[in-house]
Amino acid sequence: MIRVAWVVGGIGHGGVITVCRDVAEAVARDPEFKVTVVSPDPAHSEIRVPEGVELVVLNLPPERETASRGFLAWLAVHPQDCVLFNDASYVEPAWAYVPAETAVVVVLHDVASGWQSGVVRHRESLDAVIAVSGFVRNTLAG
């Protein structure tokens, strides 16, 4: 069983959660995967939980160090093989402390400097970066 967690900030609305929800749901159709969507934030009331996917809402404060410690505490109890981070910049300090046996993947959804700065700052802690489009990839590679 391969355990994969999608960490998504601002869960419940917008394009990022739609992309994450649809991909997580597609992966969860494969019985080899156990998929969890993790929200550091409170979940929006209109969230549609992906079929076959566990939803975990941590309700962490938006303060970076506290949120990162809270996420790492969850991860210690619920080890994952891969964690994909999407629009959850305030848990960015956690990237360097994710256990070595867990792949750390950042998914870039936008080209704004705020989206890219964490990838650049923590690149040694990342196993992969996924760009949602060629435009985003080319801008990052720039």
Coordinates of C-alpha atoms in Angstrom, one line a residue, residues 3-142:
R3 CA 0.3 6.2 1.2
V4 CA 0.0 9.6 -0.4
A5 CA -1.1 12.9 1.2
W6 CA -2.1 16.0 -0.7
V7 CA -1.6 19.0 1.6
V8 CA -3.9 21.8 0.4
G9 CA -4.3 25.3 1.8
G10 CA -7.6 27.1 1.7
I11 CA -9.4 23.8 1.1
G12 CA -12.9 23.9 -0.4
H13 CA -12.8 26.6 -3.1
G14 CA -10.8 27.8 -6.1
G15 CA -8.8 26.1 -8.8
V16 CA -6.1 24.6 -6.6
I17 CA -8.5 22.4 -4.6
T18 CA -10.3 21.4 -7.8
V19 CA -7.1 20.1 -9.4
C20 CA -6.0 18.4 -6.1
R21 CA -9.4 16.9 -5.5
D22 CA -9.7 15.5 -9.0
V23 CA -6.2 14.1 -9.1
A24 CA -6.4 12.6 -5.6
E25 CA -9.7 10.9 -6.5
A26 CA -8.2 9.5 -9.7
V27 CA -5.2 8.1 -7.8
A28 CA -7.5 6.6 -5.0
R29 CA -9.2 4.5 -7.7
D30 CA -6.1 2.4 -7.7
P31 CA -6.3 -0.1 -4.8
E32 CA -2.5 0.1 -4.4
F33 CA -2.9 3.7 -3.0
K34 CA -4.3 5.1 0.3
V35 CA -4.9 8.7 -0.4
T36 CA -5.5 11.5 2.1
V37 CA -6.2 15.2 1.5
V38 CA -4.9 17.2 4.4
S39 CA -6.0 20.7 5.1
P40 CA -3.9 22.8 7.5
D41 CA -6.8 25.3 7.5
P42 CA -10.4 24.9 8.4
A43 CA -12.2 23.4 5.5
H44 CA -14.7 25.5 3.5
S45 CA -18.3 24.4 4.2
E46 CA -18.9 23.5 0.6
I47 CA -16.0 21.0 0.2
R48 CA -16.8 17.9 -1.8
V49 CA -14.7 15.1 -0.3
P50 CA -13.2 13.1 -3.1
E51 CA -14.5 9.6 -3.5
G52 CA -12.2 7.0 -1.9
V53 CA -10.1 9.7 -0.2
E54 CA -9.8 10.5 3.5
L55 CA -10.1 14.2 4.4
V56 CA -8.2 15.4 7.4
V57 CA -8.7 19.0 8.6
L58 CA -6.0 20.1 11.0
N59 CA -7.4 23.6 11.8
L60 CA -3.8 24.9 12.4
P61 CA -3.1 28.6 13.0
P62 CA -1.6 30.4 10.0
E63 CA 1.6 31.2 11.8
R64 CA 4.4 29.4 9.9
E65 CA 6.3 27.7 12.7
T66 CA 3.2 26.6 14.7
A67 CA 1.5 25.3 11.6
S68 CA 4.6 23.4 10.5
R69 CA 5.0 21.8 13.9
G70 CA 1.3 20.8 13.8
F71 CA 1.6 19.3 10.4
L72 CA 4.8 17.4 11.4
A73 CA 3.0 16.0 14.5
W74 CA 0.2 14.7 12.2
L75 CA 2.8 13.2 9.9
A76 CA 4.6 11.4 12.8
V77 CA 1.3 9.7 13.7
H78 CA 0.2 9.1 10.0
P79 CA 3.4 8.3 8.1
Q80 CA 3.2 8.8 4.3
D81 CA 5.3 7.6 1.4
C82 CA 4.7 10.8 -0.5
V83 CA 3.4 14.3 0.5
L84 CA 2.4 16.8 -2.2
F85 CA 2.2 20.4 -1.0
N86 CA -0.3 22.7 -2.8
D87 CA -0.9 26.3 -1.8
A88 CA 0.0 25.8 1.8
S89 CA 2.9 28.1 2.1
Y90 CA 2.7 28.5 5.9
V91 CA 3.7 24.8 6.4
E92 CA 6.7 25.4 4.1
P93 CA 9.2 25.3 7.1
A94 CA 8.1 21.7 7.6
W95 CA 9.6 20.6 4.3
A96 CA 13.1 20.3 5.7
Y97 CA 11.9 18.1 8.6
V98 CA 9.7 15.6 6.7
P99 CA 11.3 12.1 7.4
A100 CA 13.8 11.0 4.7
E101 CA 11.6 8.0 3.7
T102 CA 8.8 10.3 2.7
A103 CA 9.0 12.0 -0.7
V104 CA 8.4 15.7 -0.6
V105 CA 6.8 17.1 -3.7
V106 CA 5.7 20.7 -4.3
V107 CA 3.0 21.4 -6.9
L108 CA 3.2 24.8 -8.4
H109 CA -0.1 26.2 -9.6
D110 CA 1.0 29.8 -10.4
V111 CA 4.1 31.8 -11.5
A112 CA 3.8 34.6 -8.9
S113 CA 7.0 35.0 -6.9
G114 CA 5.2 34.0 -3.7
W115 CA 4.5 30.6 -5.2
Q116 CA 8.1 30.1 -6.4
S117 CA 10.1 31.5 -3.5
G118 CA 9.5 28.5 -1.2
V119 CA 10.6 26.1 -3.9
V120 CA 13.8 28.1 -4.5
R121 CA 14.5 28.6 -0.7
H122 CA 13.9 24.9 0.2
R123 CA 15.0 23.2 -3.0
E124 CA 17.5 20.8 -1.2
S125 CA 14.6 19.4 0.9
L126 CA 12.4 18.6 -2.2
D127 CA 12.3 15.4 -4.1
A128 CA 10.3 16.9 -6.9
V129 CA 8.4 19.9 -8.2
I130 CA 5.4 19.5 -10.4
A131 CA 4.2 22.4 -12.5
V132 CA 0.6 22.3 -13.5
S133 CA 1.4 23.7 -17.0
G134 CA 4.2 24.3 -19.4
F135 CA 4.0 28.0 -18.8
V136 CA 4.6 27.5 -15.0
R137 CA 7.4 25.1 -15.6
N138 CA 9.1 27.4 -18.1
T139 CA 8.8 30.4 -15.8
L140 CA 10.3 28.4 -12.9
A141 CA 13.2 27.1 -15.1
G142 CA 13.5 30.7 -16.5

